[in-house]
Amino acid sequence: MNHYIRLAESNCRNCLRCVRVCPTKAMTYLDHQPKIIEDECILCGKCYTICPHSAKKVNSDLQSVKDWLAKGEKVVLSVAPSFVAIWPKFKQLENDLIKKGFYKVEETAIGAKLVSESYAYLIREGKMKNIISTCCPAVVSLVEKEYGDLVEQLAPIVSPMVAHGKDIKSRIPDAKVVFLSPCIAKQKEKDDLRFKDAIDATISMQDLIYFVKEDQADEEISEWDDFDGSIARLYPTPGGIIKTLPREGGYKKVNVEGVDRIKQVLDSIRSGMLEGYFFELSACHESCMGGPLLVHCEHNEWLGQSVIRSSVDENKKIHEQQPKDDLMTAWENQNIQHPVHREAEVQDVLYMMGKTTADKEYNCGACGYETCRDKAIAVIEGKADPKICLLNALERAESVSNLIIENTPNGIIVLDNECNIVEINPSAKMLLDLDIVNVVGMPIQSILPSNELIELIKNTRRVQYYRCAYPQYHRILEHAIMKLEAEEYYVIILMDLTVEETKEKVMKQIRQQTIEITQQVIDDQMRTVQEIASLLGETTAKSKVALTKLKKAMEEDE
């Protein structure tokens, strides 16, 4: 688990953007979830800034800072110069924070001045083959983990954050020093045992916005106090470190931004192509003004740069000063040993991934790896899912789609906007007895001669249905007519109703015959009943006459 970037897995939408942008491939994707390999992560923050679904969260010490303030601790805030991207007026920010209970608010540029003095000393001393600036902790981590053989070319100087923290503690021993950061990697630098107790907490620019704006004052204060070495405020701008240093010196000065380009520079240094350079390396484009903890804020890095430049005199360079012991540090070769894999092993995984031939290695990069071979190696190392391949998925989808179209019992005909046939599937050919005729390019009237159908096609906006009998084919067809707006194509789906219609006709005849027979039976039954009733009536009358005569005769006898 990464202690600085947390993964909100429930927010992840499996877009793999974080895997694609990770420069060290510390971001992996297995079992449908992203995961960070902490030992390989340099905390450049690219996965955080690129995520469109808020699936990455950055830890913050803001609650600890609030607790210290509530207890009345002497909390001193070291404000990184990049703060001007959000808060151009330092004095107003300072006043607001003092009202919040901060003991003191200072610019980290004070520490940057000390660092530039040390760099100038190393340049004049001229003992190092190359000098790689060490203000960006993500770059330091990259060198230590991936280019451990170059650690001796890292300037043995702490960053401005650490330098300022140590300076504050020397003046205010009981202070809690909080760094206002544009950078995620600063959180890990704070915890580095080499810089123990220099910084007690880090908070982001966004943390500060929410914290201060709870009851921000309306006053407008724009002054920004000058100090000796204030040119160090240029540190977060591209080439800002170099601009603070004297022009003279035996080293050629170059600034490079972005991890990919930095890796190219480090490869060139490793190969011996570059010597006698002072490198200002920043993991972020636009240097710290493009820091990962700034990109999610409403800010203006160009406004910030203009505010910084208007507040410094670039002619007042910082001159050398032998660094004090507390500004010196030693970097470590922590080179990550990547295993070497046998070619047969790589080929087996490529085959398993569906890359059975060289022409199937598309190297599209959609999975997060530049080449299919790199992906295969990641699979071997347990960093990637072999089943995730966009082009393979598209091929499978296309194959399934074609399989359905080719084998569906319904006929499918595609027309252009002039009602000419573009595509026709085998079922349509069979329905219309077109097995040996190529009708592509012909008008639809040539095979489905119906004026009403043509009118429906031309006026179709949504799906419409039309039933028509075609005596020439001995078929009754149901037509589903659709228009593909984007492509201006029409699709006709033909469903054969001949059997159903015939069955219905036969059933209708049977029902009619049954009704007629039933009616005949009813009529016969009625006649029978009537005849029985008539016979019963005659018999009853005769019986009555006979009985009456008998009764009368008996009465006369008496």
mmCIF file of N, CA and C in Angstrom, residues 415-521:
data_model
loop_
_atom_site.group_PDB
_atom_site.id
_atom_site.type_symbol
_atom_site.label_atom_id
_atom_site.label_comp_id
_atom_site.label_asym_id
_atom_site.label_seq_id
_atom_site.Cartn_x
_atom_site.Cartn_y
_atom_site.Cartn_z
ATOM 1 N N LEU A 415 -27.992 0.396 -47.026
ATOM 2 C CA LEU A 415 -28.124 1.286 -48.180
ATOM 3 C C LEU A 415 -27.383 2.588 -47.930
ATOM 4 N N ASP A 416 -26.898 3.214 -48.990
ATOM 5 C CA ASP A 416 -26.342 4.556 -48.836
ATOM 6 C C ASP A 416 -27.486 5.573 -48.900
ATOM 7 N N ASN A 417 -27.145 6.868 -48.837
ATOM 8 C CA ASN A 417 -28.208 7.878 -48.782
ATOM 9 C C ASN A 417 -28.947 8.039 -50.107
ATOM 10 N N GLU A 418 -28.503 7.339 -51.146
ATOM 11 C CA GLU A 418 -29.230 7.341 -52.412
ATOM 12 C C GLU A 418 -29.980 6.032 -52.618
ATOM 13 N N CYS A 419 -30.096 5.259 -51.572
ATOM 14 C CA CYS A 419 -30.832 3.983 -51.569
ATOM 15 C C CYS A 419 -30.208 2.931 -52.468
ATOM 16 N N ASN A 420 -28.892 3.011 -52.627
ATOM 17 C CA ASN A 420 -28.167 1.954 -53.335
ATOM 18 C C ASN A 420 -27.615 0.966 -52.318
ATOM 19 N N ILE A 421 -27.546 -0.285 -52.710
ATOM 20 C CA ILE A 421 -27.137 -1.343 -51.784
ATOM 21 C C ILE A 421 -25.630 -1.277 -51.543
ATOM 22 N N VAL A 422 -25.266 -1.222 -50.248
ATOM 23 C CA VAL A 422 -23.847 -1.191 -49.864
ATOM 24 C C VAL A 422 -23.409 -2.563 -49.366
ATOM 25 N N GLU A 423 -24.237 -3.182 -48.529
ATOM 26 C CA GLU A 423 -23.933 -4.509 -47.984
ATOM 27 C C GLU A 423 -25.219 -5.326 -47.971
ATOM 28 N N ILE A 424 -25.066 -6.647 -48.123
ATOM 29 C CA ILE A 424 -26.207 -7.554 -48.005
ATOM 30 C C ILE A 424 -25.691 -8.861 -47.423
ATOM 31 N N ASN A 425 -26.371 -9.378 -46.396
ATOM 32 C CA ASN A 425 -25.860 -10.585 -45.746
ATOM 33 C C ASN A 425 -26.441 -11.851 -46.405
ATOM 34 N N PRO A 426 -25.876 -13.020 -46.084
ATOM 35 C CA PRO A 426 -26.315 -14.261 -46.744
ATOM 36 C C PRO A 426 -27.801 -14.552 -46.578
ATOM 37 N N SER A 427 -28.374 -14.238 -45.385
ATOM 38 C CA SER A 427 -29.799 -14.542 -45.182
ATOM 39 C C SER A 427 -30.680 -13.724 -46.116
ATOM 40 N N ALA A 428 -30.314 -12.469 -46.366
ATOM 41 C CA ALA A 428 -31.090 -11.636 -47.297
ATOM 42 C C ALA A 428 -30.993 -12.204 -48.703
ATOM 43 N N LYS A 429 -29.803 -12.660 -49.080
ATOM 44 C CA LYS A 429 -29.649 -13.254 -50.412
ATOM 45 C C LYS A 429 -30.525 -14.495 -50.557
ATOM 46 N N MET A 430 -30.600 -15.292 -49.500
ATOM 47 C CA MET A 430 -31.402 -16.511 -49.565
ATOM 48 C C MET A 430 -32.897 -16.178 -49.645
ATOM 49 N N LEU A 431 -33.324 -15.206 -48.852
ATOM 50 C CA LEU A 431 -34.741 -14.824 -48.850
ATOM 51 C C LEU A 431 -35.195 -14.328 -50.227
ATOM 52 N N LEU A 432 -34.263 -13.629 -50.904
ATOM 53 C CA LEU A 432 -34.625 -12.999 -52.170
ATOM 54 C C LEU A 432 -34.064 -13.747 -53.377
ATOM 55 N N ASP A 433 -33.619 -14.982 -53.167
ATOM 56 C CA ASP A 433 -33.108 -15.824 -54.258
ATOM 57 C C ASP A 433 -31.998 -15.122 -55.039
ATOM 58 N N LEU A 434 -31.033 -14.581 -54.294
ATOM 59 C CA LEU A 434 -29.950 -13.827 -54.938
ATOM 60 C C LEU A 434 -28.587 -14.496 -54.753
ATOM 61 N N ASP A 435 -28.588 -15.804 -54.571
ATOM 62 C CA ASP A 435 -27.346 -16.510 -54.280
ATOM 63 C C ASP A 435 -26.277 -16.315 -55.346
ATOM 64 N N ILE A 436 -26.680 -16.201 -56.592
ATOM 65 C CA ILE A 436 -25.684 -16.114 -57.670
ATOM 66 C C ILE A 436 -25.631 -14.731 -58.307
ATOM 67 N N VAL A 437 -26.295 -13.764 -57.622
ATOM 68 C CA VAL A 437 -26.339 -12.408 -58.185
ATOM 69 C C VAL A 437 -25.659 -11.438 -57.224
ATOM 70 N N ASN A 438 -24.768 -10.604 -57.760
ATOM 71 C CA ASN A 438 -24.127 -9.561 -56.945
ATOM 72 C C ASN A 438 -24.927 -8.271 -57.094
ATOM 73 N N VAL A 439 -25.625 -7.895 -56.024
ATOM 74 C CA VAL A 439 -26.508 -6.728 -56.116
ATOM 75 C C VAL A 439 -25.900 -5.477 -55.485
ATOM 76 N N VAL A 440 -24.680 -5.576 -54.959
ATOM 77 C CA VAL A 440 -24.037 -4.412 -54.341
ATOM 78 C C VAL A 440 -23.883 -3.305 -55.380
ATOM 79 N N GLY A 441 -24.322 -2.113 -55.011
ATOM 80 C CA GLY A 441 -24.280 -0.975 -55.928
ATOM 81 C C GLY A 441 -25.585 -0.746 -56.665
ATOM 82 N N MET A 442 -26.482 -1.735 -56.643
ATOM 83 C CA MET A 442 -27.767 -1.607 -57.338
ATOM 84 C C MET A 442 -28.772 -0.889 -56.437
ATOM 85 N N PRO A 443 -29.777 -0.228 -57.005
ATOM 86 C CA PRO A 443 -30.815 0.416 -56.192
ATOM 87 C C PRO A 443 -31.674 -0.635 -55.503
ATOM 88 N N ILE A 444 -32.201 -0.296 -54.339
ATOM 89 C CA ILE A 444 -32.990 -1.249 -53.559
ATOM 90 C C ILE A 444 -34.257 -1.654 -54.309
ATOM 91 N N GLN A 445 -34.782 -0.747 -55.202
ATOM 92 C CA GLN A 445 -35.997 -1.079 -55.947
ATOM 93 C C GLN A 445 -35.807 -2.293 -56.847
ATOM 94 N N SER A 446 -34.538 -2.557 -57.205
ATOM 95 C CA SER A 446 -34.286 -3.670 -58.114
ATOM 96 C C SER A 446 -34.549 -5.017 -57.456
ATOM 97 N N ILE A 447 -34.511 -5.073 -56.135
ATOM 98 C CA ILE A 447 -34.759 -6.355 -55.460
ATOM 99 C C ILE A 447 -35.986 -6.298 -54.563
ATOM 100 N N LEU A 448 -36.357 -5.087 -54.120
ATOM 101 C CA LEU A 448 -37.573 -4.927 -53.318
ATOM 102 C C LEU A 448 -38.428 -3.849 -53.964
ATOM 103 N N PRO A 449 -39.153 -4.209 -55.017
ATOM 104 C CA PRO A 449 -39.917 -3.213 -55.777
ATOM 105 C C PRO A 449 -41.184 -2.782 -55.044
ATOM 106 N N SER A 450 -41.049 -1.757 -54.212
ATOM 107 C CA SER A 450 -42.203 -1.249 -53.467
ATOM 108 C C SER A 450 -42.030 0.253 -53.305
ATOM 109 N N ASN A 451 -42.915 1.012 -53.920
ATOM 110 C CA ASN A 451 -42.849 2.467 -53.795
ATOM 111 C C ASN A 451 -43.065 2.918 -52.357
ATOM 112 N N GLU A 452 -43.935 2.227 -51.657
ATOM 113 C CA GLU A 452 -44.192 2.597 -50.258
ATOM 114 C C GLU A 452 -42.936 2.411 -49.412
ATOM 115 N N LEU A 453 -42.161 1.350 -49.691
ATOM 116 C CA LEU A 453 -40.913 1.113 -48.970
ATOM 117 C C LEU A 453 -39.931 2.255 -49.194
ATOM 118 N N ILE A 454 -39.807 2.707 -50.444
ATOM 119 C CA ILE A 454 -38.889 3.808 -50.764
ATOM 120 C C ILE A 454 -39.277 5.067 -50.001
ATOM 121 N N GLU A 455 -40.560 5.368 -49.950
ATOM 122 C CA GLU A 455 -41.034 6.549 -49.225
ATOM 123 C C GLU A 455 -40.709 6.435 -47.742
ATOM 124 N N LEU A 456 -40.906 5.247 -47.189
ATOM 125 C CA LEU A 456 -40.598 5.053 -45.772
ATOM 126 C C LEU A 456 -39.108 5.234 -45.500
ATOM 127 N N ILE A 457 -38.271 4.717 -46.396
ATOM 128 C CA ILE A 457 -36.823 4.856 -46.218
ATOM 129 C C ILE A 457 -36.429 6.337 -46.205
ATOM 130 N N LYS A 458 -36.947 7.087 -47.141
ATOM 131 C CA LYS A 458 -36.569 8.502 -47.255
ATOM 132 C C LYS A 458 -37.053 9.333 -46.077
ATOM 133 N N ASN A 459 -38.138 8.899 -45.445
ATOM 134 C CA ASN A 459 -38.721 9.686 -44.348
ATOM 135 C C ASN A 459 -38.436 9.089 -42.972
ATOM 136 N N THR A 460 -37.590 8.099 -42.908
ATOM 137 C CA THR A 460 -37.320 7.429 -41.640
ATOM 138 C C THR A 460 -36.473 8.313 -40.720
ATOM 139 N N ARG A 461 -36.920 8.513 -39.509
ATOM 140 C CA ARG A 461 -36.146 9.200 -38.479
ATOM 141 C C ARG A 461 -35.858 8.249 -37.322
ATOM 142 N N ARG A 462 -36.831 7.430 -37.012
ATOM 143 C CA ARG A 462 -36.662 6.392 -36.010
ATOM 144 C C ARG A 462 -36.968 5.050 -36.679
ATOM 145 N N VAL A 463 -36.986 3.993 -35.925
ATOM 146 C CA VAL A 463 -37.257 2.679 -36.504
ATOM 147 C C VAL A 463 -38.715 2.624 -36.965
ATOM 148 N N GLN A 464 -38.916 2.192 -38.213
ATOM 149 C CA GLN A 464 -40.264 2.017 -38.760
ATOM 150 C C GLN A 464 -40.413 0.587 -39.262
ATOM 151 N N TYR A 465 -41.647 0.085 -39.205
ATOM 152 C CA TYR A 465 -41.922 -1.283 -39.629
ATOM 153 C C TYR A 465 -42.884 -1.263 -40.813
ATOM 154 N N TYR A 466 -42.657 -2.196 -41.740
ATOM 155 C CA TYR A 466 -43.461 -2.247 -42.958
ATOM 156 C C TYR A 466 -43.580 -3.708 -43.395
ATOM 157 N N ARG A 467 -44.819 -4.132 -43.679
ATOM 158 C CA ARG A 467 -45.063 -5.509 -44.101
ATOM 159 C C ARG A 467 -45.509 -5.504 -45.563
ATOM 160 N N CYS A 468 -44.913 -6.425 -46.332
ATOM 161 C CA CYS A 468 -45.240 -6.450 -47.755
ATOM 162 C C CYS A 468 -45.096 -7.877 -48.283
ATOM 163 N N ALA A 469 -46.005 -8.245 -49.186
ATOM 164 C CA ALA A 469 -45.927 -9.549 -49.855
ATOM 165 C C ALA A 469 -45.232 -9.366 -51.204
ATOM 166 N N TYR A 470 -44.283 -10.281 -51.507
ATOM 167 C CA TYR A 470 -43.567 -10.251 -52.770
ATOM 168 C C TYR A 470 -43.873 -11.555 -53.510
ATOM 169 N N PRO A 471 -44.833 -11.525 -54.424
ATOM 170 C CA PRO A 471 -45.223 -12.756 -55.135
ATOM 171 C C PRO A 471 -44.071 -13.386 -55.892
ATOM 172 N N GLN A 472 -43.160 -12.531 -56.423
ATOM 173 C CA GLN A 472 -42.048 -13.080 -57.199
ATOM 174 C C GLN A 472 -41.115 -13.949 -56.348
ATOM 175 N N TYR A 473 -41.113 -13.675 -55.022
ATOM 176 C CA TYR A 473 -40.291 -14.498 -54.128
ATOM 177 C C TYR A 473 -41.137 -15.500 -53.344
ATOM 178 N N HIS A 474 -42.470 -15.421 -53.531
ATOM 179 C CA HIS A 474 -43.395 -16.258 -52.771
ATOM 180 C C HIS A 474 -43.176 -16.067 -51.266
ATOM 181 N N ARG A 475 -42.965 -14.809 -50.892
ATOM 182 C CA ARG A 475 -42.677 -14.519 -49.493
ATOM 183 C C ARG A 475 -43.448 -13.289 -49.024
ATOM 184 N N ILE A 476 -43.727 -13.305 -47.733
ATOM 185 C CA ILE A 476 -44.274 -12.130 -47.057
ATOM 186 C C ILE A 476 -43.204 -11.663 -46.067
ATOM 187 N N LEU A 477 -42.746 -10.427 -46.196
ATOM 188 C CA LEU A 477 -41.617 -9.942 -45.410
ATOM 189 C C LEU A 477 -42.019 -8.766 -44.525
ATOM 190 N N GLU A 478 -41.536 -8.806 -43.287
ATOM 191 C CA GLU A 478 -41.625 -7.656 -42.374
ATOM 192 C C GLU A 478 -40.301 -6.907 -42.482
ATOM 193 N N HIS A 479 -40.380 -5.576 -42.704
ATOM 194 C CA HIS A 479 -39.181 -4.751 -42.834
ATOM 195 C C HIS A 479 -39.037 -3.868 -41.586
ATOM 196 N N ALA A 480 -37.866 -3.898 -40.946
ATOM 197 C CA ALA A 480 -37.521 -2.913 -39.906
ATOM 198 C C ALA A 480 -36.525 -1.947 -40.536
ATOM 199 N N ILE A 481 -36.893 -0.677 -40.619
ATOM 200 C CA ILE A 481 -36.097 0.309 -41.359
ATOM 201 C C ILE A 481 -35.486 1.302 -40.361
ATOM 202 N N MET A 482 -34.156 1.448 -40.398
ATOM 203 C CA MET A 482 -33.450 2.359 -39.484
ATOM 204 C C MET A 482 -32.502 3.244 -40.278
ATOM 205 N N LYS A 483 -32.258 4.441 -39.732
ATOM 206 C CA LYS A 483 -31.281 5.337 -40.338
ATOM 207 C C LYS A 483 -30.118 5.529 -39.366
ATOM 208 N N LEU A 484 -28.885 5.341 -39.871
ATOM 209 C CA LEU A 484 -27.688 5.624 -39.076
ATOM 210 C C LEU A 484 -27.283 7.063 -39.365
ATOM 211 N N GLU A 485 -27.637 7.967 -38.452
ATOM 212 C CA GLU A 485 -27.489 9.401 -38.713
ATOM 213 C C GLU A 485 -26.048 9.784 -38.999
ATOM 214 N N ALA A 486 -25.112 9.265 -38.167
ATOM 215 C CA ALA A 486 -23.723 9.706 -38.291
ATOM 216 C C ALA A 486 -23.141 9.356 -39.658
ATOM 217 N N GLU A 487 -23.497 8.182 -40.170
ATOM 218 C CA GLU A 487 -22.916 7.719 -41.430
ATOM 219 C C GLU A 487 -23.816 7.971 -42.634
ATOM 220 N N GLU A 488 -25.048 8.397 -42.381
ATOM 221 C CA GLU A 488 -26.035 8.593 -43.445
ATOM 222 C C GLU A 488 -26.257 7.309 -44.237
ATOM 223 N N TYR A 489 -26.385 6.218 -43.507
ATOM 224 C CA TYR A 489 -26.724 4.928 -44.078
ATOM 225 C C TYR A 489 -28.104 4.515 -43.571
ATOM 226 N N TYR A 490 -28.746 3.645 -44.370
ATOM 227 C CA TYR A 490 -30.017 3.051 -43.955
ATOM 228 C C TYR A 490 -29.799 1.548 -43.807
ATOM 229 N N VAL A 491 -30.462 0.989 -42.807
ATOM 230 C CA VAL A 491 -30.392 -0.457 -42.597
ATOM 231 C C VAL A 491 -31.811 -1.010 -42.668
ATOM 232 N N ILE A 492 -31.965 -2.052 -43.484
ATOM 233 C CA ILE A 492 -33.253 -2.747 -43.575
ATOM 234 C C ILE A 492 -33.050 -4.168 -43.055
ATOM 235 N N ILE A 493 -33.829 -4.533 -42.056
ATOM 236 C CA ILE A 493 -33.794 -5.898 -41.533
ATOM 237 C C ILE A 493 -35.053 -6.602 -42.027
ATOM 238 N N LEU A 494 -34.856 -7.708 -42.736
ATOM 239 C CA LEU A 494 -35.974 -8.452 -43.327
ATOM 240 C C LEU A 494 -36.287 -9.672 -42.471
ATOM 241 N N MET A 495 -37.545 -9.786 -42.060
ATOM 242 C CA MET A 495 -37.996 -10.939 -41.278
ATOM 243 C C MET A 495 -39.054 -11.685 -42.085
ATOM 244 N N ASP A 496 -38.817 -12.953 -42.331
ATOM 245 C CA ASP A 496 -39.708 -13.764 -43.173
ATOM 246 C C ASP A 496 -40.954 -14.175 -42.386
ATOM 247 N N LEU A 497 -42.113 -13.656 -42.817
ATOM 248 C CA LEU A 497 -43.376 -13.992 -42.157
ATOM 249 C C LEU A 497 -44.209 -14.966 -42.970
ATOM 250 N N THR A 498 -43.627 -15.520 -44.034
ATOM 251 C CA THR A 498 -44.397 -16.367 -44.944
ATOM 252 C C THR A 498 -45.015 -17.546 -44.214
ATOM 253 N N VAL A 499 -44.229 -18.268 -43.446
ATOM 254 C CA VAL A 499 -44.728 -19.447 -42.737
ATOM 255 C C VAL A 499 -45.791 -19.039 -41.728
ATOM 256 N N GLU A 500 -45.480 -17.952 -40.973
ATOM 257 C CA GLU A 500 -46.439 -17.500 -39.964
ATOM 258 C C GLU A 500 -47.741 -17.047 -40.611
ATOM 259 N N GLU A 501 -47.594 -16.292 -41.737
ATOM 260 C CA GLU A 501 -48.796 -15.820 -42.430
ATOM 261 C C GLU A 501 -49.607 -16.998 -42.978
ATOM 262 N N THR A 502 -48.907 -18.007 -43.553
ATOM 263 C CA THR A 502 -49.595 -19.188 -44.093
ATOM 264 C C THR A 502 -50.300 -19.946 -42.990
ATOM 265 N N LYS A 503 -49.578 -20.112 -41.875
ATOM 266 C CA LYS A 503 -50.195 -20.783 -40.739
ATOM 267 C C LYS A 503 -51.435 -20.032 -40.280
ATOM 268 N N GLU A 504 -51.331 -18.738 -40.229
ATOM 269 C CA GLU A 504 -52.455 -17.916 -39.779
ATOM 270 C C GLU A 504 -53.630 -18.048 -40.747
ATOM 271 N N LYS A 505 -53.306 -18.083 -42.055
ATOM 272 C CA LYS A 505 -54.367 -18.222 -43.054
ATOM 273 C C LYS A 505 -55.071 -19.561 -42.911
ATOM 274 N N VAL A 506 -54.263 -20.638 -42.740
ATOM 275 C CA VAL A 506 -54.842 -21.966 -42.570
ATOM 276 C C VAL A 506 -55.691 -22.008 -41.303
ATOM 277 N N MET A 507 -55.131 -21.446 -40.218
ATOM 278 C CA MET A 507 -55.871 -21.438 -38.961
ATOM 279 C C MET A 507 -57.166 -20.644 -39.087
ATOM 280 N N LYS A 508 -57.127 -19.571 -39.860
ATOM 281 C CA LYS A 508 -58.336 -18.778 -40.064
ATOM 282 C C LYS A 508 -59.391 -19.583 -40.811
ATOM 283 N N GLN A 509 -58.931 -20.343 -41.839
ATOM 284 C CA GLN A 509 -59.862 -21.185 -42.582
ATOM 285 C C GLN A 509 -60.461 -22.267 -41.685
ATOM 286 N N ILE A 510 -59.593 -22.849 -40.854
ATOM 287 C CA ILE A 510 -60.072 -23.895 -39.942
ATOM 288 C C ILE A 510 -61.099 -23.314 -38.973
ATOM 289 N N ARG A 511 -60.773 -22.091 -38.463
ATOM 290 C CA ARG A 511 -61.708 -21.462 -37.532
ATOM 291 C C ARG A 511 -63.051 -21.192 -38.214
ATOM 292 N N GLN A 512 -63.000 -20.751 -39.496
ATOM 293 C CA GLN A 512 -64.246 -20.459 -40.219
ATOM 294 C C GLN A 512 -65.047 -21.733 -40.447
ATOM 295 N N GLN A 513 -64.307 -22.780 -40.846
ATOM 296 C CA GLN A 513 -64.986 -24.057 -41.060
ATOM 297 C C GLN A 513 -65.612 -24.573 -39.763
ATOM 298 N N THR A 514 -64.896 -24.429 -38.688
ATOM 299 C CA THR A 514 -65.391 -24.883 -37.382
ATOM 300 C C THR A 514 -66.649 -24.125 -36.990
ATOM 301 N N ILE A 515 -66.617 -22.823 -37.248
ATOM 302 C CA ILE A 515 -67.784 -21.988 -36.930
ATOM 303 C C ILE A 515 -68.993 -22.453 -37.746
ATOM 304 N N GLU A 516 -68.747 -22.728 -39.060
ATOM 305 C CA GLU A 516 -69.854 -23.154 -39.926
ATOM 306 C C GLU A 516 -70.416 -24.498 -39.481
ATOM 307 N N ILE A 517 -69.519 -25.432 -39.158
ATOM 308 C CA ILE A 517 -69.968 -26.754 -38.713
ATOM 309 C C ILE A 517 -70.735 -26.640 -37.405
ATOM 310 N N THR A 518 -70.199 -25.831 -36.514
ATOM 311 C CA THR A 518 -70.865 -25.646 -35.212
ATOM 312 C C THR A 518 -72.267 -25.088 -35.389
ATOM 313 N N GLN A 519 -72.362 -24.098 -36.290
ATOM 314 C CA GLN A 519 -73.669 -23.486 -36.535
ATOM 315 C C GLN A 519 -74.637 -24.519 -37.117
ATOM 316 N N GLN A 520 -74.133 -25.383 -38.022
ATOM 317 C CA GLN A 520 -74.977 -26.416 -38.619
ATOM 318 C C GLN A 520 -75.492 -27.389 -37.556
ATOM 319 N N VAL A 521 -74.568 -27.745 -36.650
ATOM 320 C CA VAL A 521 -74.952 -28.665 -35.568
ATOM 321 C C VAL A 521 -76.012 -28.032 -34.688
#
